[in-house]
Coordinates of C-alpha atoms in Angstrom, one line a residue:
M5 CA -23.3 -33.2 -62.9
T6 CA -22.2 -34.0 -66.4
S7 CA -18.5 -33.0 -66.3
P8 CA -17.0 -36.0 -64.5
F9 CA -19.1 -38.4 -66.6
K10 CA -18.0 -36.6 -69.8
R11 CA -14.4 -36.7 -68.8
L12 CA -14.7 -40.4 -68.2
L13 CA -16.2 -41.1 -71.6
V14 CA -14.4 -38.5 -73.7
G15 CA -11.2 -37.8 -71.9
K16 CA -9.5 -34.5 -70.8
P17 CA -9.8 -31.5 -73.1
L18 CA -7.1 -30.8 -75.7
A19 CA -5.7 -27.3 -76.4
S20 CA -5.9 -26.0 -79.9
S21 CA -2.1 -25.9 -80.0
E22 CA -2.1 -29.7 -79.8
E23 CA -3.9 -30.1 -83.1
H24 CA -0.7 -31.0 -85.0
H25 CA 0.0 -33.8 -82.5
Q26 CA -3.3 -35.3 -83.5
R27 CA -2.2 -35.9 -87.1
L28 CA -2.2 -39.4 -88.4
G29 CA 0.7 -41.4 -89.7
K30 CA 0.2 -43.8 -92.7
P31 CA -0.4 -47.0 -90.8
T32 CA -3.1 -45.3 -88.6
A33 CA -4.5 -43.3 -91.5
L34 CA -5.0 -46.5 -93.5
A35 CA -7.1 -47.9 -90.7
V36 CA -9.1 -44.7 -90.3
F37 CA -9.7 -43.8 -93.9
A38 CA -9.6 -47.1 -95.7
S39 CA -11.5 -49.4 -93.4
D40 CA -14.8 -48.6 -95.2
A41 CA -13.4 -49.5 -98.7
I42 CA -11.5 -52.6 -97.5
S43 CA -14.6 -53.8 -95.5
S44 CA -16.7 -53.8 -98.7
T45 CA -14.8 -56.9 -99.8
A46 CA -16.8 -58.8 -97.2
Y47 CA -20.2 -58.2 -98.9
A48 CA -19.7 -56.8 -102.4
T49 CA -19.4 -60.3 -104.0
E50 CA -22.5 -61.4 -102.1
E51 CA -24.5 -58.4 -103.3
M52 CA -23.5 -59.2 -106.9
L53 CA -24.4 -62.9 -106.5
L54 CA -27.8 -61.9 -104.9
V55 CA -28.8 -60.0 -108.0
L56 CA -27.6 -62.7 -110.4
L57 CA -29.4 -65.5 -108.5
M58 CA -32.7 -63.7 -108.8
A59 CA -32.5 -64.0 -112.6
V60 CA -30.0 -66.6 -113.6
T61 CA -30.1 -70.4 -113.3
F62 CA -27.8 -71.8 -110.6
P63 CA -24.9 -72.5 -110.9
Q64 CA -24.5 -70.5 -114.1
A65 CA -25.0 -67.3 -112.1
T66 CA -21.5 -67.6 -110.6
N67 CA -20.0 -67.5 -114.1
Y68 CA -20.6 -63.8 -114.3
L69 CA -18.8 -62.9 -111.0
V70 CA -15.3 -62.7 -112.3
P71 CA -16.0 -60.5 -115.4
I72 CA -18.1 -58.1 -113.3
A73 CA -15.4 -58.0 -110.6
V74 CA -12.7 -57.2 -113.2
A75 CA -14.8 -54.4 -114.6
A76 CA -15.3 -53.0 -111.0
V77 CA -11.5 -53.2 -110.3
I78 CA -10.8 -51.4 -113.6
L79 CA -13.2 -48.7 -112.5
L80 CA -11.5 -48.6 -109.0
A81 CA -8.1 -48.1 -110.7
I82 CA -9.5 -45.2 -112.8
V83 CA -11.1 -43.5 -109.8
S84 CA -8.0 -44.0 -107.6
V85 CA -5.7 -42.5 -110.1
S86 CA -8.1 -39.6 -110.6
Y87 CA -8.3 -39.0 -106.8
I88 CA -4.5 -38.9 -106.6
Q89 CA -4.7 -35.8 -108.8
T90 CA -7.3 -34.3 -106.4
V91 CA -5.1 -35.0 -103.3
R92 CA -2.1 -33.3 -104.9
A93 CA -4.2 -30.3 -106.1
Y94 CA -5.9 -29.8 -102.7
P95 CA -3.6 -30.4 -99.8
D96 CA -6.0 -28.7 -97.5
G97 CA -8.7 -31.2 -98.3
G98 CA -10.2 -31.5 -101.7
G99 CA -13.3 -33.7 -101.5
A100 CA -16.1 -33.3 -104.0
Y101 CA -17.7 -30.4 -102.1
V102 CA -14.5 -28.2 -102.2
V103 CA -13.6 -29.1 -105.7
S104 CA -17.1 -28.4 -107.0
R105 CA -17.4 -25.2 -105.1
E106 CA -14.0 -23.9 -106.4
N107 CA -14.4 -25.0 -110.0
I108 CA -18.1 -25.6 -111.0
S109 CA -20.7 -23.7 -109.0
R110 CA -22.2 -23.3 -105.6
T111 CA -25.2 -25.4 -106.5
A112 CA -23.0 -28.3 -107.7
A113 CA -21.0 -28.1 -104.5
L114 CA -24.3 -28.4 -102.5
V115 CA -25.3 -31.4 -104.5
A116 CA -21.9 -33.0 -103.9
G117 CA -22.1 -32.2 -100.2
A118 CA -25.6 -33.6 -99.8
S119 CA -24.6 -36.7 -101.7
L120 CA -21.6 -37.3 -99.5
L121 CA -23.5 -36.7 -96.3
V122 CA -26.1 -39.2 -97.4
D123 CA -23.3 -41.6 -98.4
Y124 CA -21.5 -41.3 -95.1
T125 CA -24.6 -41.9 -93.1
L126 CA -25.3 -45.0 -95.2
V127 CA -21.7 -46.2 -94.6
V128 CA -22.4 -46.3 -90.9
A129 CA -25.7 -48.1 -91.3
V130 CA -24.5 -50.6 -93.9
S131 CA -21.1 -51.5 -92.5
I132 CA -22.4 -52.0 -88.9
S133 CA -25.5 -53.9 -90.2
A134 CA -23.1 -56.1 -92.3
G135 CA -20.9 -56.6 -89.3
V136 CA -23.7 -57.8 -87.2
L137 CA -24.8 -60.1 -90.0
A138 CA -21.3 -61.6 -90.2
I139 CA -21.1 -62.5 -86.5
G140 CA -24.7 -63.7 -86.7
S141 CA -23.6 -66.2 -89.4
A142 CA -21.1 -67.7 -86.9
F143 CA -23.6 -67.9 -84.0
D144 CA -26.9 -68.4 -86.1
F145 CA -29.0 -65.4 -84.9
N146 CA -29.5 -63.5 -88.2
D147 CA -33.2 -64.4 -88.2
N148 CA -33.7 -62.6 -84.8
A149 CA -34.5 -59.1 -86.0
P150 CA -34.8 -57.4 -82.6
L151 CA -31.4 -58.8 -81.5
R152 CA -29.8 -57.8 -84.8
V153 CA -31.1 -54.2 -84.7
G154 CA -30.2 -53.9 -81.0
L155 CA -26.6 -55.0 -81.5
A156 CA -26.3 -52.6 -84.5
V157 CA -27.6 -49.6 -82.5
F158 CA -25.2 -50.6 -79.6
F159 CA -22.2 -50.6 -82.0
V160 CA -23.2 -47.2 -83.4
A161 CA -23.2 -45.8 -79.9
M162 CA -19.7 -47.4 -79.3
M163 CA -18.3 -45.8 -82.5
C164 CA -19.8 -42.5 -81.5
M165 CA -18.2 -42.6 -78.1
G166 CA -14.8 -43.7 -79.5
N167 CA -14.8 -40.8 -82.0
L168 CA -15.7 -38.2 -79.5
R169 CA -12.4 -39.0 -77.8
G170 CA -10.5 -37.8 -80.9
V171 CA -9.5 -39.0 -84.4
K172 CA -6.0 -40.1 -83.4
E173 CA -7.0 -42.0 -80.3
S174 CA -9.9 -43.7 -82.0
G175 CA -7.6 -44.5 -85.0
K176 CA -5.1 -46.4 -82.9
V177 CA -7.9 -48.5 -81.3
F178 CA -9.6 -49.2 -84.6
A179 CA -6.3 -50.0 -86.4
V180 CA -6.1 -53.4 -84.7
P181 CA -9.4 -54.9 -86.2
T182 CA -8.5 -53.5 -89.7
Y183 CA -5.1 -55.1 -89.9
F184 CA -6.4 -58.3 -88.3
Y185 CA -9.0 -58.6 -91.1
V186 CA -6.5 -57.9 -93.8
T187 CA -4.3 -60.7 -92.3
M188 CA -7.2 -63.1 -92.1
L189 CA -8.3 -62.2 -95.6
G190 CA -4.8 -62.8 -96.9
L191 CA -4.7 -66.3 -95.3
F192 CA -8.2 -67.0 -96.7
L193 CA -7.0 -66.1 -100.3
I194 CA -3.8 -68.0 -99.9
G195 CA -5.6 -71.1 -98.6
G196 CA -8.3 -70.8 -101.3
F197 CA -6.0 -70.4 -104.2
Y198 CA -3.7 -73.2 -102.9
K199 CA -6.6 -75.6 -102.9
L200 CA -7.7 -74.3 -106.3
F201 CA -4.3 -75.0 -107.9
T202 CA -4.0 -78.4 -106.2
G203 CA -7.5 -79.4 -107.2
D204 CA -8.8 -79.7 -103.6
L205 CA -11.3 -76.8 -103.9
N206 CA -14.7 -78.5 -104.3
E207 CA -18.1 -76.9 -104.7
L208 CA -19.9 -76.4 -101.5
Q209 CA -21.8 -79.5 -100.4
D210 CA -25.0 -77.7 -99.7
S211 CA -25.1 -75.8 -103.0
A212 CA -27.5 -78.4 -104.6
E213 CA -30.0 -78.0 -101.7
L214 CA -29.9 -74.2 -101.8
A215 CA -30.1 -74.2 -105.6
K216 CA -33.3 -76.2 -105.3
H217 CA -34.7 -73.6 -102.9
F218 CA -34.0 -70.9 -105.4
E219 CA -35.5 -72.9 -108.3
E220 CA -38.7 -73.4 -106.3
N221 CA -39.1 -69.7 -105.4
H222 CA -37.9 -67.8 -108.4
D223 CA -38.7 -67.6 -112.1
L224 CA -35.2 -68.1 -113.4
A225 CA -33.7 -67.5 -116.9
A226 CA -30.9 -69.5 -118.4
T227 CA -28.7 -66.4 -119.1
A228 CA -28.3 -63.0 -117.7
T229 CA -29.7 -60.0 -119.6
L230 CA -27.7 -56.8 -120.0
F231 CA -30.0 -55.1 -117.4
V232 CA -29.3 -57.9 -114.9
L233 CA -25.6 -57.6 -115.4
L234 CA -25.7 -53.9 -115.1
R235 CA -27.6 -54.2 -111.8
A236 CA -25.2 -56.7 -110.5
F237 CA -22.3 -54.5 -111.5
S238 CA -23.9 -51.5 -109.6
S239 CA -24.1 -53.8 -106.5
G240 CA -20.4 -54.7 -106.8
A241 CA -19.5 -51.1 -107.4
V242 CA -19.9 -50.5 -103.7
V243 CA -16.2 -51.5 -103.4
L244 CA -15.5 -47.9 -104.5
S245 CA -17.1 -46.5 -101.5
G246 CA -14.5 -44.9 -99.3
V247 CA -12.2 -43.8 -102.0
E248 CA -13.4 -40.2 -101.6
A249 CA -12.7 -40.3 -97.9
I250 CA -8.9 -39.8 -98.2
S251 CA -9.3 -36.7 -100.4
N252 CA -11.6 -35.2 -97.8
G253 CA -9.2 -36.0 -94.9
V254 CA -5.9 -34.8 -96.3
P255 CA -5.4 -32.2 -93.5
A256 CA -5.6 -35.1 -90.9
F257 CA -2.3 -36.6 -92.3
E258 CA 1.2 -36.0 -91.0
K259 CA 3.3 -33.7 -93.2
P260 CA 3.8 -33.9 -96.1
E261 CA 0.1 -34.3 -96.2
S262 CA -0.5 -34.8 -100.0
R263 CA 2.3 -37.4 -100.4
N264 CA 1.2 -39.4 -97.4
A265 CA -2.4 -39.3 -98.5
S266 CA -1.5 -40.5 -102.0
K267 CA 0.5 -43.4 -100.6
V268 CA -2.4 -44.5 -98.4
L269 CA -4.8 -44.2 -101.3
I270 CA -2.6 -46.5 -103.4
M271 CA -2.2 -49.0 -100.5
M272 CA -6.0 -49.0 -100.0
S273 CA -6.8 -49.5 -103.6
S274 CA -4.3 -52.4 -103.9
I275 CA -5.7 -54.2 -100.9
L276 CA -9.2 -53.7 -102.1
A277 CA -8.6 -54.8 -105.7
V278 CA -6.8 -58.0 -104.6
G279 CA -9.3 -58.9 -101.9
F280 CA -12.4 -58.3 -104.1
L281 CA -11.1 -60.0 -107.2
G282 CA -9.8 -62.9 -105.2
I283 CA -13.1 -63.5 -103.3
S284 CA -15.1 -63.3 -106.6
T285 CA -12.7 -65.8 -108.3
L286 CA -13.0 -68.3 -105.4
A287 CA -16.8 -67.8 -105.3
H288 CA -16.9 -68.6 -109.0
H289 CA -15.3 -72.0 -108.2
L290 CA -17.0 -72.7 -104.9
K291 CA -20.4 -71.7 -106.2
P292 CA -22.0 -70.5 -102.9
V293 CA -25.7 -69.4 -102.9
V294 CA -27.0 -66.4 -101.1
D295 CA -29.3 -67.2 -98.2
E296 CA -30.9 -64.0 -97.2
G297 CA -31.1 -63.7 -93.4
G298 CA -28.9 -66.7 -93.1
E299 CA -25.2 -67.6 -93.5
T300 CA -23.2 -65.1 -95.5
V301 CA -21.3 -66.1 -98.7
L302 CA -17.9 -65.3 -97.1
S303 CA -18.8 -67.6 -94.2
Q304 CA -19.8 -70.4 -96.5
M305 CA -16.5 -70.0 -98.4
A306 CA -14.5 -69.8 -95.2
G307 CA -16.1 -73.1 -94.1
A308 CA -15.1 -74.8 -97.3
I309 CA -11.5 -73.5 -97.2
F310 CA -10.6 -73.5 -93.5
G311 CA -13.1 -76.0 -92.3
Q312 CA -16.4 -75.2 -90.5
G313 CA -15.8 -74.4 -86.9
T314 CA -12.0 -74.2 -87.0
L315 CA -9.9 -71.5 -85.4
L316 CA -9.1 -69.9 -88.7
Y317 CA -12.8 -70.0 -89.7
Y318 CA -13.8 -68.1 -86.5
G319 CA -10.8 -65.8 -86.9
L320 CA -12.1 -64.7 -90.3
Q321 CA -15.6 -64.3 -89.1
F322 CA -14.6 -62.2 -86.1
G323 CA -12.2 -60.3 -88.4
T324 CA -15.0 -59.6 -90.8
F325 CA -17.3 -58.6 -88.0
A326 CA -14.6 -56.2 -86.6
I327 CA -13.7 -54.6 -89.9
L328 CA -17.3 -54.0 -90.8
I329 CA -18.0 -52.4 -87.5
M330 CA -14.8 -50.3 -87.8
A331 CA -15.6 -49.4 -91.4
A332 CA -18.0 -46.9 -89.9
N333 CA -15.0 -45.0 -88.6
T334 CA -14.3 -43.7 -92.2
A335 CA -17.6 -41.9 -92.1
Y336 CA -16.9 -40.7 -88.6
A337 CA -13.6 -39.2 -89.8
D338 CA -15.2 -37.5 -92.8
F339 CA -18.8 -36.6 -92.1
P340 CA -18.0 -34.2 -89.3
R341 CA -15.2 -32.6 -91.3
L342 CA -17.4 -32.1 -94.4
S343 CA -20.4 -30.8 -92.4
S344 CA -18.1 -28.3 -90.7
L345 CA -17.0 -27.0 -94.2
I346 CA -20.7 -26.7 -95.3
A347 CA -21.6 -25.0 -92.0
R348 CA -18.7 -22.5 -92.3
D349 CA -20.2 -21.6 -95.7
G350 CA -23.5 -20.9 -94.0
Y351 CA -25.5 -23.9 -95.4
L352 CA -25.7 -26.0 -92.2
P353 CA -26.2 -24.9 -88.5
R354 CA -23.1 -23.1 -87.4
Q355 CA -22.8 -25.4 -84.4
L356 CA -21.4 -28.1 -86.8
A357 CA -18.4 -25.9 -87.6
N358 CA -17.1 -25.9 -84.0
R359 CA -14.6 -28.3 -82.6
G360 CA -15.2 -30.0 -79.3
D361 CA -13.0 -30.6 -76.3
R362 CA -11.0 -33.3 -78.1
L363 CA -10.4 -31.2 -81.3
V364 CA -13.1 -33.2 -83.2
F365 CA -16.3 -31.8 -84.6
S366 CA -18.3 -33.5 -81.9
N367 CA -21.7 -32.1 -83.0
G368 CA -21.1 -33.7 -86.4
V369 CA -20.3 -37.0 -84.7
L370 CA -23.5 -36.9 -82.7
A371 CA -25.6 -35.9 -85.8
L372 CA -24.1 -38.8 -87.9
S373 CA -24.8 -41.3 -85.1
G374 CA -28.4 -40.2 -84.7
M375 CA -29.2 -40.4 -88.4
A376 CA -27.5 -43.8 -88.8
I377 CA -29.5 -45.3 -85.9
V378 CA -32.7 -44.1 -87.6
L379 CA -31.8 -45.9 -90.8
I380 CA -30.8 -49.1 -88.9
I381 CA -34.1 -49.2 -87.1
A382 CA -36.2 -48.3 -90.2
F383 CA -34.5 -51.0 -92.4
Q384 CA -34.2 -53.6 -89.6
A385 CA -30.4 -53.7 -90.1
Q386 CA -30.9 -55.5 -93.5
V387 CA -27.8 -54.9 -95.7
A388 CA -29.7 -55.9 -98.9
A389 CA -32.3 -53.2 -98.2
L390 CA -29.7 -50.5 -97.6
I391 CA -27.3 -51.2 -100.4
P392 CA -29.6 -49.8 -103.2
L393 CA -29.6 -46.5 -101.4
Y394 CA -25.8 -46.5 -101.2
A395 CA -24.2 -46.1 -104.6
V396 CA -26.1 -43.1 -105.8
G397 CA -24.4 -40.7 -103.4
V398 CA -21.0 -42.3 -103.9
F399 CA -21.0 -41.9 -107.7
T400 CA -22.6 -38.4 -107.7
G401 CA -19.7 -37.2 -105.6
F402 CA -17.2 -39.0 -107.8
S403 CA -18.6 -37.5 -111.0
L404 CA -18.8 -33.9 -109.7
S405 CA -15.3 -34.1 -108.2
Q406 CA -13.7 -35.4 -111.4
F407 CA -15.6 -32.8 -113.6
G408 CA -14.4 -30.1 -111.2
M409 CA -10.8 -31.4 -111.5
V410 CA -11.1 -31.2 -115.3
K411 CA -12.0 -27.5 -115.0
H412 CA -9.3 -27.0 -112.4
H413 CA -6.6 -28.3 -114.8
R414 CA -7.9 -26.2 -117.7
S415 CA -8.1 -23.1 -115.6
L416 CA -4.6 -23.2 -113.9
K417 CA -2.7 -25.1 -116.6
E418 CA 0.0 -26.3 -114.1
T419 CA 2.8 -28.6 -115.0
N420 CA 1.5 -31.7 -116.8
W421 CA -2.0 -30.3 -116.7
K422 CA -3.0 -32.0 -119.9
R423 CA -2.2 -35.4 -118.6
G424 CA -4.0 -34.7 -115.3
M425 CA -7.0 -33.4 -117.3
V426 CA -7.2 -36.6 -119.4
I427 CA -7.0 -38.7 -116.2
N428 CA -9.8 -36.8 -114.5
A429 CA -11.9 -36.7 -117.7
V430 CA -11.8 -40.5 -118.0
G431 CA -12.7 -40.8 -114.3
C432 CA -15.6 -38.3 -114.8
V433 CA -17.0 -40.2 -117.8
A434 CA -16.6 -43.6 -116.1
T435 CA -18.3 -42.6 -112.8
S436 CA -21.1 -40.7 -114.6
V437 CA -21.9 -43.8 -116.7
V438 CA -21.9 -45.9 -113.5
L439 CA -24.2 -43.3 -111.8
V440 CA -26.7 -43.6 -114.6
V441 CA -26.5 -47.4 -114.5
V442 CA -27.1 -47.4 -110.7
I443 CA -30.1 -45.1 -110.9
V444 CA -31.7 -46.9 -113.8
S445 CA -31.0 -50.5 -112.7
K446 CA -31.9 -50.0 -109.1
F447 CA -34.5 -47.2 -109.2
T448 CA -37.4 -49.3 -108.2
Y449 CA -35.3 -51.2 -105.6
G450 CA -34.6 -48.2 -103.5
A451 CA -32.3 -45.9 -105.6
W452 CA -35.2 -43.5 -105.9
V453 CA -34.8 -42.6 -102.3
P454 CA -31.5 -40.7 -102.6
V455 CA -32.6 -39.4 -106.0
V456 CA -35.4 -37.6 -104.2
L457 CA -33.6 -37.0 -100.9
I458 CA -30.5 -35.3 -102.2
P459 CA -32.4 -32.4 -104.0
L460 CA -34.5 -32.0 -100.8
I461 CA -31.3 -31.7 -98.7
V462 CA -30.0 -29.1 -101.2
L463 CA -33.2 -27.1 -100.8
L464 CA -32.7 -27.3 -97.0
F465 CA -29.1 -26.0 -97.4
Q466 CA -30.3 -23.1 -99.4
R467 CA -33.1 -22.3 -96.9
I468 CA -30.6 -22.3 -94.0
H469 CA -28.3 -20.0 -96.0
R470 CA -31.1 -17.5 -96.7
H471 CA -31.9 -17.5 -93.0
Y472 CA -28.3 -16.6 -92.1
E473 CA -28.1 -14.0 -94.9
K474 CA -31.3 -12.4 -93.6
I475 CA -30.0 -12.3 -90.0
D476 CA -26.7 -10.8 -91.1
R477 CA -28.5 -8.1 -93.1
R478 CA -30.7 -7.2 -90.2
M479 CA -27.8 -7.2 -87.7
A480 CA -25.5 -5.1 -89.9
A481 CA -24.9 -1.6 -88.6
A482 CA -25.2 1.2 -91.2
P483 CA -22.0 3.2 -91.9
G484 CA -21.6 6.0 -89.4
Q485 CA -24.5 4.7 -87.2
K486 CA -23.9 5.9 -83.6
V487 CA -25.1 4.7 -80.2
R488 CA -28.1 6.7 -79.1
R489 CA -29.2 7.4 -75.6
R490 CA -32.1 5.1 -74.5
T491 CA -33.8 5.1 -71.2
N492 CA -33.9 2.0 -69.0
T493 CA -36.7 1.0 -66.7
V494 CA -35.7 -1.8 -64.3
V495 CA -38.4 -4.1 -62.9
V496 CA -37.5 -6.4 -60.0
L497 CA -39.8 -9.4 -59.6
V498 CA -40.3 -10.5 -56.0
G499 CA -42.5 -13.0 -54.2
K500 CA -41.7 -12.0 -50.6
V501 CA -38.9 -10.2 -48.8
T502 CA -35.9 -12.6 -48.5
K503 CA -32.1 -12.3 -48.7
G504 CA -32.5 -13.3 -52.4
S505 CA -34.9 -10.5 -53.2
L506 CA -32.9 -7.9 -51.2
T507 CA -29.8 -8.9 -53.2
A508 CA -31.7 -8.5 -56.5
I509 CA -33.0 -5.0 -55.4
A510 CA -29.4 -4.0 -54.4
Y511 CA -28.2 -5.1 -57.9
A512 CA -31.0 -3.2 -59.6
R513 CA -30.1 0.0 -57.8
S514 CA -26.5 -0.3 -58.7
L515 CA -27.5 0.0 -62.4
N516 CA -28.7 3.6 -61.8
P517 CA -31.8 3.1 -64.0
D518 CA -34.0 5.9 -65.1
R519 CA -36.8 4.3 -63.2
L520 CA -36.8 1.4 -60.7
V521 CA -39.9 -0.5 -59.6
A522 CA -40.5 -3.8 -57.7
V523 CA -43.4 -5.9 -58.8
T524 CA -45.2 -8.7 -56.9
V525 CA -48.3 -10.7 -57.9
V526 CA -50.9 -11.3 -55.2
S527 CA -54.1 -13.3 -55.3
S528 CA -55.8 -12.2 -52.1
P529 CA -56.0 -9.2 -49.8
E530 CA -54.0 -11.1 -47.1
E531 CA -51.1 -11.7 -49.4
Q532 CA -51.1 -8.0 -50.4
E533 CA -51.2 -6.9 -46.8
R534 CA -48.3 -9.3 -45.9
I535 CA -45.9 -8.1 -48.6
T536 CA -46.8 -4.4 -47.9
K537 CA -45.9 -4.9 -44.2
Q538 CA -42.7 -6.6 -45.1
W539 CA -41.7 -3.8 -47.4
A540 CA -42.4 -1.2 -44.7
D541 CA -40.6 -3.2 -42.0
H542 CA -37.4 -3.5 -44.1
E543 CA -37.6 0.2 -45.2
I544 CA -36.9 -0.7 -48.8
P545 CA -36.5 2.6 -50.8
V546 CA -38.0 1.2 -54.0
E547 CA -41.6 1.6 -55.4
L548 CA -43.6 -1.6 -54.9
R549 CA -46.4 -2.4 -57.4
E550 CA -48.9 -5.2 -56.4
L551 CA -50.5 -6.9 -59.4
Y552 CA -53.8 -8.6 -58.4
S553 CA -54.3 -12.0 -60.0
P554 CA -57.5 -13.7 -58.7
Y555 CA -56.8 -16.8 -60.6
R556 CA -53.2 -17.1 -59.2
E557 CA -51.6 -16.7 -62.6
L558 CA -48.2 -15.1 -62.7
S559 CA -47.1 -14.6 -66.3
R560 CA -50.1 -12.7 -67.7
P561 CA -50.2 -9.9 -65.1
I562 CA -46.4 -9.4 -65.3
L563 CA -46.3 -9.3 -69.1
G564 CA -49.3 -6.9 -69.1
F565 CA -47.5 -4.6 -66.7
I566 CA -44.3 -4.6 -68.8
D567 CA -46.4 -3.9 -71.9
E568 CA -47.7 -0.8 -70.2
L569 CA -44.1 0.4 -69.4
D570 CA -43.0 -0.3 -72.9
A571 CA -45.9 1.7 -74.3
Q572 CA -44.9 4.7 -72.1
H573 CA -41.3 4.7 -73.4
E574 CA -41.5 3.1 -76.8
G575 CA -38.2 1.8 -78.2
D576 CA -36.4 2.0 -74.8
F577 CA -35.2 -0.7 -72.6
V578 CA -37.0 -2.6 -69.9
T579 CA -34.7 -4.7 -67.7
V580 CA -36.4 -7.4 -65.7
V581 CA -34.4 -8.6 -62.7
V582 CA -35.3 -12.1 -61.5
P583 CA -33.9 -13.3 -58.2
E584 CA -33.0 -17.0 -58.0
F585 CA -31.5 -19.6 -55.7
A586 CA -28.1 -21.1 -56.4
L587 CA -28.0 -24.3 -54.4
E588 CA -25.1 -26.8 -53.9
H589 CA -26.7 -29.9 -55.5
W590 CA -28.4 -30.1 -58.9
W591 CA -31.4 -32.0 -57.7
Q592 CA -32.2 -29.2 -55.2
Q593 CA -32.8 -26.9 -58.2
L594 CA -35.8 -29.0 -59.1
L595 CA -37.5 -27.9 -56.0
H596 CA -37.3 -24.1 -56.7
N597 CA -37.4 -21.4 -59.4
Q598 CA -39.8 -23.1 -61.8
S599 CA -42.0 -20.0 -62.1
A600 CA -38.9 -17.9 -62.7
L601 CA -37.9 -20.3 -65.5
V602 CA -41.2 -19.9 -67.2
L603 CA -41.1 -16.1 -66.9
R604 CA -37.6 -15.9 -68.3
T605 CA -38.6 -17.9 -71.3
R606 CA -41.6 -15.8 -72.1
L607 CA -39.8 -12.5 -71.4
R608 CA -36.9 -13.2 -73.8
N609 CA -39.3 -13.2 -76.7
R610 CA -40.1 -9.6 -76.2
P611 CA -38.2 -6.9 -78.1
N612 CA -36.2 -4.3 -76.1
T613 CA -36.5 -6.5 -73.0
V614 CA -33.5 -7.6 -71.0
V615 CA -33.8 -10.4 -68.5
T616 CA -31.2 -10.6 -65.8
S617 CA -31.0 -13.5 -63.2
V618 CA -29.5 -12.6 -59.9
P619 CA -28.4 -15.8 -58.1
F620 CA -28.3 -15.9 -54.3
H621 CA -26.0 -18.7 -53.1
I622 CA -27.1 -20.9 -50.3
A623 CA -24.8 -23.6 -48.9
D624 CA -26.1 -26.6 -46.9
D625 CA -23.9 -25.7 -43.9
D626 CA -25.1 -22.0 -43.9
P627 CA -27.0 -21.7 -40.6
E628 CA -28.6 -18.5 -41.7
G629 CA -29.5 -19.7 -45.1
E630 CA -33.2 -19.3 -46.0
L631 CA -34.7 -22.1 -48.0
V632 CA -37.7 -19.9 -48.9
A633 CA -38.7 -18.8 -52.4
A634 CA -37.0 -15.7 -53.7
G635 CA -38.6 -15.7 -57.1
P636 CA -42.1 -14.5 -58.0
G637 CA -44.9 -16.7 -56.7
E638 CA -42.6 -19.0 -54.7

């Protein structure tokens, strides 16, 4: 039933030998791994301004945008150079989890892994919510929460389906919106700075009205305190999200992997720095005001530069919407890969370590989609509510990765190791300071959630690992342990004599068991007489045991009988043979074998019990086919 539908949505399966053909070139890799970072230019300035406007008199709040943006860009440069060291040292993928595992400790690796999984989930929720907010600004529906949430969930489903088709295929599709946004952003910056230098860049006309709104609803101070500036900086620091993605995804690049990954990292950082600093500078001069649930800052600025309702204005809005939706692709590229690494180490369910039909970790894709949808619904697709949860995971991963690289350089002492150690040490100190700033300045605004959640996830990892270790210990065979002879009693469950039950009996006899018995459950003397007569008429050479059940219950009498057999031959096998129909159409199965399904489920929980289903195939065009029950009680 599902195979044709799956092929339509996902595409034909890919052989393992085709994995190298799924590698990404630099243009496609930039779209796949950098879309998250580049998309943050669309909302990072707005998030800084939102914090400032809550505490600083308008329009003085905009005076702090450029200094904070410069500080964030300097941090971006430090982190980017640090991650180039990581990419070169770990060509097989050196994200924070691997670096921490190899150089710090297993616990540190689990903290890094948990932080990044939380971060990637938030990337999907934040970027898609921001994308819906961007297009809502153009069509004025941001105050409609059900529509906003519904669209966000729809786009998560679309991203999920696209990534189930494969990384390379989804990358080619998603590259178009990424490069379209970069082009429109470039035109926006060129137009904005041209008007700035020619003196035509005027403050937004509605700034005074919006400023009055803020003055009436907030207790404003004349200047920003250090705490406010730090909180604004932590909001702007979301531009660093996504830098980690390239180091995690090095194996997805075409050869030479490390060199190509380093070049893409430099290109991404350059686009991000220019876009973020340019937007913040123009915002300082245009003096937009954040209108929560209304028009975005970028939309206000685009209206002032391009003209409200012009083709270029709508082009930037659609480009912003598209890049924010596509930014989730970065998480879809890295979350499944990271979860597969953690699963292979035994800290997540092992199903996450397996590749699907299209050579992607499809279970990871589905898990990420499910968790992102939960977040979107819980927070009503509000970016401002999700952002405080965002940066904690990002900078925890940054700090652990850079500290691990410092130990890596000191341990191996490769060529130019001292220079590399200094670069990573500076990166570690910088990101650690920002992590503390984020936690302290935004703790009561939602940062406490990842602070509590990440240790809980680590405990879950450890619990899963202990489970797998316990199973492995119990399953391990002692040295020299031999196979011992064990008796096998075979029990065939029958309801009445049919072609299906005769086939099951024939199969049971072919096993040459130590004992063979057929069992039926009857609820009246008439039923008992009928099955006994059928048994004699067909001359079946197998012992028949009738279990009487006055209340017409099947499971209890059969389980009780098997318990008796088990007690007679403790530790030996009891094989239960269940005859079943195999019909041509899936919907026909709903009309049969429900009692057999219940019995199989309960029997599989018994030790030393083997449950075997014997299908009897009946075609619609078989004139002799018997559409009568072959299982017990049917």
